[in-house]
Amino acid sequence: MKNLNTSLILSFCLSLLSLSGFCQEKEGSFEEDAIPFAVVDEAPAYPGCENLKGDQLKDCTVEKITNHVNTNFNTGLGKKLNIEGRTRIIVQFKIDENGEVHKVRSRSLADDSEKREALQNEANRVIKNLPKMKPAQMKGKNVAIMYSSPIEFAVPEKESKKG
């Protein structure tokens, strides 16, 4: 029997561009009062990034969100679901004018519905646990922003024992 290497690689690749299809869906007021992350005058500030400005602030917030996901995503899920190779979960959420995370949605690209649902639920759980941030600003006023990003979940392929 081949052994499944249980070490997992979780990569939170950040995409500040709208993701075709996913971001175009408008359910209720999901997007109507939010501005894309990439175009605000001042990005939201993750705790620890508040004193930065411009690209340094954006980069710091992106890095801190990435670290949060990498630290908190249950990588044991790959083994439990018997996932091999790579799968993607696209996450979209709103950071409101008070700096709180709302309206978290995700879409897994896994083929199997059980795996897809489990990955989406885990991505949603992790994002909902992001801390309150200093809100984004546009023209000197606090604004809600949309944040979209893929999470790439990878499990090494099964390996044959070498003799």
Short mmCIF file of N, CA, C and O in Angstrom, two decimals, residues 23-158:
data_model
loop_
_atom_site.label_atom_id
_atom_site.label_comp_id
_atom_site.label_asym_id
_atom_site.label_seq_id
_atom_site.Cartn_x
_atom_site.Cartn_y
_atom_site.Cartn_z
N CYS A 23 -17.02 37.06 -8.57
CA CYS A 23 -17.26 38.42 -8.11
C CYS A 23 -18.42 39.09 -8.83
O CYS A 23 -18.93 40.08 -8.35
N GLN A 24 -18.81 38.56 -9.96
CA GLN A 24 -19.88 39.19 -10.69
C GLN A 24 -21.25 38.86 -10.11
O GLN A 24 -22.21 39.54 -10.40
N GLU A 25 -21.33 37.81 -9.28
CA GLU A 25 -22.60 37.47 -8.67
C GLU A 25 -22.96 38.57 -7.69
O GLU A 25 -22.15 39.01 -6.90
N LYS A 26 -24.19 39.01 -7.73
CA LYS A 26 -24.65 40.02 -6.79
C LYS A 26 -25.86 39.47 -6.07
O LYS A 26 -26.94 39.42 -6.60
N GLU A 27 -25.63 39.07 -4.83
CA GLU A 27 -26.70 38.55 -4.02
C GLU A 27 -27.00 39.59 -2.97
O GLU A 27 -26.20 39.86 -2.10
N GLY A 28 -28.16 40.18 -3.04
CA GLY A 28 -28.52 41.21 -2.08
C GLY A 28 -27.59 42.39 -2.22
O GLY A 28 -27.30 42.85 -3.30
N SER A 29 -27.07 42.88 -1.10
CA SER A 29 -26.22 44.06 -1.12
C SER A 29 -24.75 43.69 -0.95
O SER A 29 -23.99 44.46 -0.43
N PHE A 30 -24.37 42.51 -1.40
CA PHE A 30 -22.99 42.04 -1.17
C PHE A 30 -21.96 43.03 -1.69
O PHE A 30 -21.00 43.32 -1.02
N GLU A 31 -22.16 43.54 -2.88
CA GLU A 31 -21.16 44.42 -3.48
C GLU A 31 -21.60 45.87 -3.62
O GLU A 31 -20.78 46.72 -3.82
N GLU A 32 -22.87 46.13 -3.51
CA GLU A 32 -23.34 47.46 -3.90
C GLU A 32 -22.79 48.60 -3.06
O GLU A 32 -22.71 49.72 -3.53
N ASP A 33 -22.38 48.34 -1.83
CA ASP A 33 -21.84 49.41 -1.00
C ASP A 33 -20.37 49.19 -0.64
O ASP A 33 -19.86 49.78 0.28
N ALA A 34 -19.68 48.35 -1.41
CA ALA A 34 -18.28 48.06 -1.13
C ALA A 34 -17.41 48.38 -2.34
O ALA A 34 -17.84 48.26 -3.47
N ILE A 35 -16.19 48.80 -2.04
CA ILE A 35 -15.23 49.21 -3.06
C ILE A 35 -14.16 48.12 -3.15
O ILE A 35 -13.76 47.57 -2.13
N PRO A 36 -13.63 47.83 -4.34
CA PRO A 36 -12.54 46.85 -4.43
C PRO A 36 -11.32 47.29 -3.62
O PRO A 36 -10.97 48.48 -3.59
N PHE A 37 -10.67 46.34 -2.98
CA PHE A 37 -9.49 46.57 -2.14
C PHE A 37 -8.43 47.38 -2.87
O PHE A 37 -7.81 48.28 -2.29
N ALA A 38 -8.20 47.07 -4.12
CA ALA A 38 -7.09 47.67 -4.87
C ALA A 38 -7.28 49.15 -5.20
O ALA A 38 -6.31 49.81 -5.57
N VAL A 39 -8.49 49.69 -5.08
CA VAL A 39 -8.70 51.06 -5.54
C VAL A 39 -8.98 52.07 -4.43
O VAL A 39 -9.13 53.25 -4.71
N VAL A 40 -9.03 51.66 -3.17
CA VAL A 40 -9.29 52.61 -2.10
C VAL A 40 -8.09 53.53 -1.89
O VAL A 40 -6.96 53.18 -2.23
N ASP A 41 -8.36 54.71 -1.35
CA ASP A 41 -7.28 55.66 -1.06
C ASP A 41 -6.35 55.11 0.02
O ASP A 41 -5.14 55.25 -0.05
N GLU A 42 -6.95 54.49 1.04
CA GLU A 42 -6.17 53.90 2.13
C GLU A 42 -6.75 52.52 2.42
O GLU A 42 -7.94 52.39 2.73
N ALA A 43 -5.92 51.51 2.33
CA ALA A 43 -6.35 50.12 2.55
C ALA A 43 -6.75 49.92 4.01
O ALA A 43 -6.32 50.68 4.89
N PRO A 44 -7.55 48.89 4.28
CA PRO A 44 -7.81 48.56 5.68
C PRO A 44 -6.49 48.16 6.34
O PRO A 44 -5.58 47.68 5.66
N ALA A 45 -6.38 48.38 7.64
CA ALA A 45 -5.14 48.07 8.34
C ALA A 45 -5.37 46.92 9.31
O ALA A 45 -6.13 47.04 10.26
N TYR A 46 -4.72 45.80 9.04
CA TYR A 46 -4.72 44.66 9.94
C TYR A 46 -3.99 45.10 11.21
O TYR A 46 -3.07 45.92 11.14
N PRO A 47 -4.37 44.59 12.39
CA PRO A 47 -3.64 44.97 13.61
C PRO A 47 -2.13 44.80 13.44
O PRO A 47 -1.65 43.76 13.00
N GLY A 48 -1.41 45.86 13.77
CA GLY A 48 0.04 45.86 13.60
C GLY A 48 0.48 46.63 12.36
O GLY A 48 1.66 46.93 12.20
N CYS A 49 -0.46 46.96 11.48
CA CYS A 49 -0.14 47.68 10.24
C CYS A 49 -0.65 49.13 10.26
O CYS A 49 -0.47 49.85 9.29
N GLU A 50 -1.25 49.54 11.36
CA GLU A 50 -1.96 50.83 11.42
C GLU A 50 -1.10 52.05 11.12
O GLU A 50 -1.61 53.05 10.63
N ASN A 51 0.17 52.01 11.41
CA ASN A 51 1.03 53.19 11.23
C ASN A 51 1.68 53.28 9.86
O ASN A 51 2.46 54.18 9.61
N LEU A 52 1.34 52.36 8.97
CA LEU A 52 1.91 52.37 7.62
C LEU A 52 0.98 53.10 6.66
O LEU A 52 -0.20 53.30 6.94
N LYS A 53 1.49 53.47 5.51
CA LYS A 53 0.71 54.17 4.48
C LYS A 53 0.97 53.56 3.11
O LYS A 53 1.97 52.88 2.90
N GLY A 54 0.07 53.81 2.18
CA GLY A 54 0.26 53.43 0.78
C GLY A 54 0.46 51.94 0.57
O GLY A 54 -0.21 51.11 1.18
N ASP A 55 1.40 51.63 -0.32
CA ASP A 55 1.67 50.23 -0.67
C ASP A 55 2.18 49.43 0.52
O ASP A 55 1.91 48.23 0.63
N GLN A 56 2.91 50.08 1.44
CA GLN A 56 3.38 49.37 2.62
C GLN A 56 2.21 48.89 3.47
O GLN A 56 2.24 47.79 4.01
N LEU A 57 1.19 49.72 3.59
CA LEU A 57 -0.01 49.34 4.35
C LEU A 57 -0.73 48.18 3.67
O LEU A 57 -1.08 47.18 4.32
N LYS A 58 -0.93 48.28 2.36
CA LYS A 58 -1.58 47.19 1.62
C LYS A 58 -0.80 45.89 1.75
O LYS A 58 -1.36 44.84 2.04
N ASP A 59 0.52 45.98 1.54
CA ASP A 59 1.37 44.79 1.62
C ASP A 59 1.33 44.17 3.01
O ASP A 59 1.27 42.94 3.15
N CYS A 60 1.36 44.99 4.04
CA CYS A 60 1.33 44.50 5.42
C CYS A 60 0.01 43.79 5.70
O CYS A 60 -0.01 42.69 6.26
N THR A 61 -1.11 44.41 5.31
CA THR A 61 -2.42 43.82 5.53
C THR A 61 -2.55 42.50 4.78
O THR A 61 -3.01 41.49 5.34
N VAL A 62 -2.12 42.47 3.54
CA VAL A 62 -2.17 41.24 2.74
C VAL A 62 -1.33 40.15 3.41
O VAL A 62 -1.76 39.00 3.55
N GLU A 63 -0.13 40.51 3.85
CA GLU A 63 0.76 39.54 4.51
C GLU A 63 0.14 39.00 5.79
O GLU A 63 0.19 37.80 6.07
N LYS A 64 -0.46 39.88 6.58
CA LYS A 64 -1.07 39.45 7.85
C LYS A 64 -2.28 38.55 7.61
O LYS A 64 -2.49 37.58 8.34
N ILE A 65 -3.09 38.87 6.60
CA ILE A 65 -4.23 38.01 6.27
C ILE A 65 -3.71 36.65 5.81
O ILE A 65 -4.22 35.61 6.21
N THR A 66 -2.68 36.65 4.99
CA THR A 66 -2.06 35.41 4.52
C THR A 66 -1.56 34.58 5.70
O THR A 66 -1.82 33.38 5.78
N ASN A 67 -0.87 35.20 6.62
CA ASN A 67 -0.36 34.49 7.79
C ASN A 67 -1.49 33.93 8.64
O ASN A 67 -1.39 32.81 9.15
N HIS A 68 -2.57 34.69 8.78
CA HIS A 68 -3.74 34.21 9.53
C HIS A 68 -4.29 32.94 8.89
O HIS A 68 -4.57 31.96 9.59
N VAL A 69 -4.44 32.96 7.58
CA VAL A 69 -4.98 31.79 6.88
C VAL A 69 -4.02 30.61 7.01
O VAL A 69 -4.42 29.50 7.35
N ASN A 70 -2.74 30.84 6.77
CA ASN A 70 -1.76 29.75 6.84
C ASN A 70 -1.68 29.14 8.24
O ASN A 70 -1.48 27.94 8.39
N THR A 71 -1.82 29.96 9.26
CA THR A 71 -1.74 29.49 10.64
C THR A 71 -3.01 28.76 11.08
O THR A 71 -2.94 27.81 11.84
N ASN A 72 -4.16 29.21 10.61
CA ASN A 72 -5.43 28.72 11.14
C ASN A 72 -6.17 27.71 10.28
O ASN A 72 -7.11 27.07 10.76
N PHE A 73 -5.79 27.56 9.02
CA PHE A 73 -6.46 26.60 8.16
C PHE A 73 -6.12 25.19 8.61
O PHE A 73 -4.95 24.87 8.84
N ASN A 74 -7.10 24.34 8.77
CA ASN A 74 -6.89 22.96 9.23
C ASN A 74 -6.30 22.13 8.10
O ASN A 74 -7.03 21.59 7.27
N THR A 75 -4.99 22.02 8.10
CA THR A 75 -4.32 21.28 7.03
C THR A 75 -4.56 19.77 7.12
O THR A 75 -4.35 19.05 6.16
N GLY A 76 -5.02 19.30 8.28
CA GLY A 76 -5.36 17.88 8.42
C GLY A 76 -6.57 17.49 7.60
O GLY A 76 -6.84 16.30 7.38
N LEU A 77 -7.29 18.47 7.11
CA LEU A 77 -8.47 18.23 6.29
C LEU A 77 -8.10 17.47 5.01
O LEU A 77 -8.87 16.65 4.53
N GLY A 78 -6.93 17.74 4.46
CA GLY A 78 -6.48 17.06 3.25
C GLY A 78 -6.41 15.56 3.43
O GLY A 78 -6.89 14.79 2.60
N LYS A 79 -5.82 15.13 4.53
CA LYS A 79 -5.70 13.70 4.81
C LYS A 79 -7.08 13.11 5.08
O LYS A 79 -7.43 12.05 4.56
N LYS A 80 -7.87 13.81 5.89
CA LYS A 80 -9.20 13.32 6.25
C LYS A 80 -10.08 13.11 5.02
O LYS A 80 -10.83 12.14 4.92
N LEU A 81 -9.98 14.03 4.06
CA LEU A 81 -10.80 13.95 2.84
C LEU A 81 -10.14 13.16 1.73
O LEU A 81 -10.69 13.03 0.65
N ASN A 82 -8.93 12.66 2.00
CA ASN A 82 -8.18 11.88 1.01
C ASN A 82 -7.95 12.69 -0.28
O ASN A 82 -8.11 12.19 -1.39
N ILE A 83 -7.56 13.93 -0.09
CA ILE A 83 -7.28 14.81 -1.23
C ILE A 83 -5.85 14.55 -1.70
O ILE A 83 -4.94 14.42 -0.90
N GLU A 84 -5.68 14.49 -2.99
CA GLU A 84 -4.35 14.37 -3.59
C GLU A 84 -4.15 15.53 -4.55
O GLU A 84 -5.08 15.93 -5.24
N GLY A 85 -2.94 16.03 -4.60
CA GLY A 85 -2.65 17.12 -5.53
C GLY A 85 -3.17 18.45 -5.02
O GLY A 85 -3.29 18.68 -3.83
N ARG A 86 -3.50 19.31 -5.96
CA ARG A 86 -3.91 20.68 -5.62
C ARG A 86 -5.40 20.89 -5.84
O ARG A 86 -5.98 20.35 -6.76
N THR A 87 -5.94 21.72 -4.99
CA THR A 87 -7.30 22.19 -5.19
C THR A 87 -7.35 23.65 -4.77
O THR A 87 -6.50 24.10 -4.01
N ARG A 88 -8.30 24.36 -5.27
CA ARG A 88 -8.40 25.78 -5.02
C ARG A 88 -9.71 26.12 -4.34
O ARG A 88 -10.75 25.56 -4.66
N ILE A 89 -9.64 27.09 -3.45
CA ILE A 89 -10.83 27.64 -2.81
C ILE A 89 -10.75 29.14 -3.03
O ILE A 89 -9.76 29.78 -2.65
N ILE A 90 -11.73 29.70 -3.66
CA ILE A 90 -11.76 31.13 -3.90
C ILE A 90 -12.62 31.76 -2.80
O ILE A 90 -13.76 31.36 -2.59
N VAL A 91 -12.06 32.72 -2.10
CA VAL A 91 -12.74 33.35 -0.98
C VAL A 91 -12.99 34.82 -1.29
O VAL A 91 -12.15 35.50 -1.87
N GLN A 92 -14.16 35.26 -0.90
CA GLN A 92 -14.50 36.67 -1.06
C GLN A 92 -15.19 37.12 0.22
O GLN A 92 -16.02 36.39 0.77
N PHE A 93 -14.82 38.30 0.70
CA PHE A 93 -15.46 38.82 1.90
C PHE A 93 -15.43 40.33 1.90
O PHE A 93 -14.74 40.97 1.10
N LYS A 94 -16.19 40.88 2.81
CA LYS A 94 -16.32 42.33 2.93
C LYS A 94 -15.71 42.75 4.26
O LYS A 94 -15.97 42.12 5.28
N ILE A 95 -14.88 43.78 4.23
CA ILE A 95 -14.42 44.43 5.45
C ILE A 95 -15.20 45.73 5.50
O ILE A 95 -15.04 46.60 4.65
N ASP A 96 -16.12 45.83 6.46
CA ASP A 96 -17.06 46.96 6.48
C ASP A 96 -16.41 48.26 6.97
O ASP A 96 -15.23 48.29 7.32
N GLU A 97 -17.22 49.31 7.01
CA GLU A 97 -16.73 50.63 7.39
C GLU A 97 -16.33 50.72 8.86
O GLU A 97 -15.77 51.72 9.30
N ASN A 98 -16.58 49.66 9.63
CA ASN A 98 -16.12 49.58 11.02
C ASN A 98 -14.90 48.67 11.16
O ASN A 98 -14.40 48.46 12.25
N GLY A 99 -14.46 48.06 10.04
CA GLY A 99 -13.30 47.18 10.06
C GLY A 99 -13.61 45.74 10.39
O GLY A 99 -12.71 44.94 10.62
N GLU A 100 -14.89 45.38 10.40
CA GLU A 100 -15.29 44.02 10.72
C GLU A 100 -15.53 43.21 9.44
O GLU A 100 -16.00 43.74 8.44
N VAL A 101 -15.22 41.92 9.50
CA VAL A 101 -15.38 41.02 8.35
C VAL A 101 -16.81 40.50 8.31
O VAL A 101 -17.34 40.05 9.33
N HIS A 102 -17.43 40.60 7.14
CA HIS A 102 -18.81 40.15 6.93
C HIS A 102 -18.93 39.48 5.57
O HIS A 102 -18.05 39.59 4.74
N LYS A 103 -20.05 38.85 5.38
CA LYS A 103 -20.45 38.30 4.08
C LYS A 103 -19.35 37.46 3.44
O LYS A 103 -18.99 37.67 2.28
N VAL A 104 -18.86 36.51 4.19
CA VAL A 104 -17.80 35.62 3.71
C VAL A 104 -18.43 34.57 2.79
O VAL A 104 -19.42 33.94 3.15
N ARG A 105 -17.86 34.43 1.62
CA ARG A 105 -18.29 33.39 0.68
C ARG A 105 -17.05 32.71 0.14
O ARG A 105 -16.00 33.32 0.00
N SER A 106 -17.21 31.45 -0.17
CA SER A 106 -16.10 30.74 -0.80
C SER A 106 -16.66 29.75 -1.80
O SER A 106 -17.81 29.32 -1.72
N ARG A 107 -15.82 29.40 -2.74
CA ARG A 107 -16.17 28.41 -3.75
C ARG A 107 -14.95 27.54 -3.98
O ARG A 107 -13.91 28.02 -4.42
N SER A 108 -15.11 26.26 -3.66
CA SER A 108 -14.03 25.31 -3.90
C SER A 108 -14.16 24.78 -5.32
O SER A 108 -15.27 24.62 -5.82
N LEU A 109 -13.04 24.48 -5.92
CA LEU A 109 -13.04 23.91 -7.26
C LEU A 109 -12.84 22.40 -7.24
O LEU A 109 -12.59 21.79 -8.27
N ALA A 110 -12.98 21.79 -6.03
CA ALA A 110 -12.86 20.33 -5.92
C ALA A 110 -14.00 19.66 -6.67
O ALA A 110 -15.12 20.17 -6.70
N ASP A 111 -13.72 18.51 -7.28
CA ASP A 111 -14.72 17.78 -8.06
C ASP A 111 -15.82 17.16 -7.19
O ASP A 111 -16.98 17.18 -7.54
N ASP A 112 -15.45 16.59 -6.08
CA ASP A 112 -16.37 15.88 -5.20
C ASP A 112 -17.13 16.86 -4.30
O ASP A 112 -16.52 17.72 -3.66
N SER A 113 -18.45 16.73 -4.21
CA SER A 113 -19.27 17.68 -3.45
C SER A 113 -18.95 17.66 -1.96
O SER A 113 -18.98 18.71 -1.31
N GLU A 114 -18.63 16.49 -1.39
CA GLU A 114 -18.29 16.42 0.04
C GLU A 114 -17.00 17.18 0.32
O GLU A 114 -16.90 17.95 1.28
N LYS A 115 -16.00 16.98 -0.54
CA LYS A 115 -14.73 17.68 -0.39
C LYS A 115 -14.92 19.18 -0.59
O LYS A 115 -14.39 20.00 0.16
N ARG A 116 -15.69 19.52 -1.60
CA ARG A 116 -15.96 20.93 -1.90
C ARG A 116 -16.59 21.63 -0.71
O ARG A 116 -16.14 22.69 -0.27
N GLU A 117 -17.62 21.03 -0.13
CA GLU A 117 -18.32 21.63 1.01
C GLU A 117 -17.40 21.76 2.22
O GLU A 117 -17.38 22.79 2.90
N ALA A 118 -16.63 20.71 2.51
CA ALA A 118 -15.72 20.74 3.66
C ALA A 118 -14.66 21.83 3.50
O ALA A 118 -14.36 22.57 4.46
N LEU A 119 -14.09 21.96 2.32
CA LEU A 119 -13.08 22.99 2.07
C LEU A 119 -13.67 24.39 2.16
O LEU A 119 -13.06 25.30 2.74
N GLN A 120 -14.85 24.57 1.62
CA GLN A 120 -15.52 25.87 1.69
C GLN A 120 -15.85 26.23 3.13
O GLN A 120 -15.62 27.38 3.56
N ASN A 121 -16.34 25.28 3.90
CA ASN A 121 -16.66 25.54 5.31
C ASN A 121 -15.41 25.93 6.10
O ASN A 121 -15.45 26.83 6.93
N GLU A 122 -14.30 25.25 5.83
CA GLU A 122 -13.06 25.57 6.53
C GLU A 122 -12.54 26.95 6.13
O GLU A 122 -12.12 27.73 6.99
N ALA A 123 -12.59 27.26 4.86
CA ALA A 123 -12.15 28.60 4.41
C ALA A 123 -13.02 29.68 5.06
O ALA A 123 -12.51 30.68 5.54
N ASN A 124 -14.33 29.47 5.08
CA ASN A 124 -15.24 30.44 5.70
C ASN A 124 -14.94 30.61 7.18
O ASN A 124 -14.91 31.73 7.70
N ARG A 125 -14.70 29.50 7.88
CA ARG A 125 -14.40 29.55 9.32
C ARG A 125 -13.16 30.39 9.59
O ARG A 125 -13.15 31.27 10.46
N VAL A 126 -12.12 30.15 8.82
CA VAL A 126 -10.85 30.86 9.01
C VAL A 126 -11.02 32.35 8.75
O VAL A 126 -10.57 33.19 9.54
N ILE A 127 -11.68 32.71 7.67
CA ILE A 127 -11.85 34.12 7.32
C ILE A 127 -12.75 34.83 8.33
O ILE A 127 -12.49 35.97 8.73
N LYS A 128 -13.81 34.16 8.80
CA LYS A 128 -14.70 34.77 9.80
C LYS A 128 -13.98 35.07 11.11
O LYS A 128 -14.44 35.90 11.89
N ASN A 129 -12.86 34.42 11.34
CA ASN A 129 -12.09 34.64 12.57
C ASN A 129 -10.99 35.69 12.41
O ASN A 129 -10.17 35.86 13.32
N LEU A 130 -10.97 36.40 11.28
CA LEU A 130 -10.02 37.50 11.14
C LEU A 130 -10.35 38.56 12.20
O LEU A 130 -11.52 38.79 12.51
N PRO A 131 -9.33 39.23 12.73
CA PRO A 131 -9.59 40.26 13.74
C PRO A 131 -10.19 41.52 13.11
O PRO A 131 -10.11 41.73 11.90
N LYS A 132 -10.76 42.34 13.96
CA LYS A 132 -11.27 43.65 13.52
C LYS A 132 -10.07 44.47 13.06
O LYS A 132 -8.99 44.40 13.64
N MET A 133 -10.27 45.20 11.96
CA MET A 133 -9.19 46.00 11.38
C MET A 133 -9.56 47.48 11.39
O MET A 133 -10.73 47.83 11.55
N LYS A 134 -8.59 48.31 11.17
CA LYS A 134 -8.86 49.73 10.93
C LYS A 134 -9.48 49.78 9.54
O LYS A 134 -8.91 49.23 8.59
N PRO A 135 -10.65 50.41 9.38
CA PRO A 135 -11.33 50.38 8.08
C PRO A 135 -10.58 51.12 6.97
O PRO A 135 -9.76 52.00 7.22
N ALA A 136 -10.90 50.73 5.74
CA ALA A 136 -10.37 51.41 4.56
C ALA A 136 -10.96 52.81 4.49
O ALA A 136 -12.02 53.08 5.07
N GLN A 137 -10.28 53.68 3.75
CA GLN A 137 -10.79 55.04 3.58
C GLN A 137 -10.77 55.45 2.12
O GLN A 137 -9.88 55.05 1.36
N MET A 138 -11.78 56.24 1.77
CA MET A 138 -11.88 56.82 0.44
C MET A 138 -12.34 58.26 0.64
O MET A 138 -13.37 58.49 1.28
N LYS A 139 -11.54 59.19 0.15
CA LYS A 139 -11.83 60.62 0.29
C LYS A 139 -12.06 60.99 1.75
O LYS A 139 -12.96 61.75 2.09
N GLY A 140 -11.25 60.41 2.65
CA GLY A 140 -11.29 60.76 4.06
C GLY A 140 -12.40 60.11 4.87
O GLY A 140 -12.53 60.38 6.06
N LYS A 141 -13.20 59.26 4.25
CA LYS A 141 -14.30 58.61 4.96
C LYS A 141 -14.08 57.10 5.01
O LYS A 141 -13.56 56.51 4.06
N ASN A 142 -14.49 56.48 6.12
CA ASN A 142 -14.42 55.03 6.23
C ASN A 142 -15.36 54.41 5.21
O ASN A 142 -16.50 54.86 5.06
N VAL A 143 -14.88 53.38 4.52
CA VAL A 143 -15.69 52.69 3.51
C VAL A 143 -15.54 51.19 3.66
O VAL A 143 -14.54 50.69 4.18
N ALA A 144 -16.54 50.48 3.18
CA ALA A 144 -16.49 49.03 3.11
C ALA A 144 -15.72 48.65 1.84
O ALA A 144 -15.82 49.32 0.82
N ILE A 145 -14.96 47.57 1.94
CA ILE A 145 -14.23 47.09 0.77
C ILE A 145 -14.51 45.62 0.53
O ILE A 145 -14.87 44.88 1.44
N MET A 146 -14.36 45.22 -0.72
CA MET A 146 -14.44 43.81 -1.10
C MET A 146 -13.01 43.27 -1.19
O MET A 146 -12.12 43.96 -1.68
N TYR A 147 -12.83 42.06 -0.72
CA TYR A 147 -11.53 41.41 -0.76
C TYR A 147 -11.74 40.03 -1.34
O TYR A 147 -12.57 39.27 -0.84
N SER A 148 -11.02 39.71 -2.37
CA SER A 148 -11.12 38.40 -3.03
C SER A 148 -9.75 37.78 -3.12
O SER A 148 -8.77 38.47 -3.42
N SER A 149 -9.69 36.48 -2.90
CA SER A 149 -8.40 35.80 -2.98
C SER A 149 -8.59 34.30 -3.11
O SER A 149 -9.48 33.73 -2.50
N PRO A 150 -7.72 33.66 -3.89
CA PRO A 150 -7.73 32.20 -3.91
C PRO A 150 -6.86 31.64 -2.80
O PRO A 150 -5.84 32.22 -2.45
N ILE A 151 -7.28 30.53 -2.23
CA ILE A 151 -6.46 29.75 -1.32
C ILE A 151 -6.12 28.48 -2.09
O ILE A 151 -7.02 27.79 -2.56
N GLU A 152 -4.86 28.21 -2.26
CA GLU A 152 -4.46 26.98 -2.94
C GLU A 152 -4.09 25.96 -1.89
O GLU A 152 -3.22 26.19 -1.06
N PHE A 153 -4.79 24.86 -1.93
CA PHE A 153 -4.61 23.79 -0.94
C PHE A 153 -3.94 22.63 -1.66
O PHE A 153 -4.47 22.12 -2.65
N ALA A 154 -2.76 22.23 -1.20
CA ALA A 154 -2.01 21.19 -1.90
C ALA A 154 -1.60 20.07 -0.96
O ALA A 154 -1.17 20.31 0.16
N VAL A 155 -1.77 18.86 -1.43
CA VAL A 155 -1.32 17.66 -0.73
C VAL A 155 -0.38 16.93 -1.68
O VAL A 155 -0.74 16.71 -2.84
N PRO A 156 0.81 16.56 -1.22
CA PRO A 156 1.72 15.85 -2.12
C PRO A 156 1.08 14.57 -2.66
O PRO A 156 0.28 13.93 -1.97
N GLU A 157 1.43 14.25 -3.89
CA GLU A 157 0.94 13.02 -4.52
C GLU A 157 1.44 11.81 -3.73
O GLU A 157 2.47 11.88 -3.08
N LYS A 158 0.72 10.69 -3.85
CA LYS A 158 1.18 9.46 -3.19
C LYS A 158 2.53 9.08 -3.78
O LYS A 158 2.78 9.22 -4.97
#
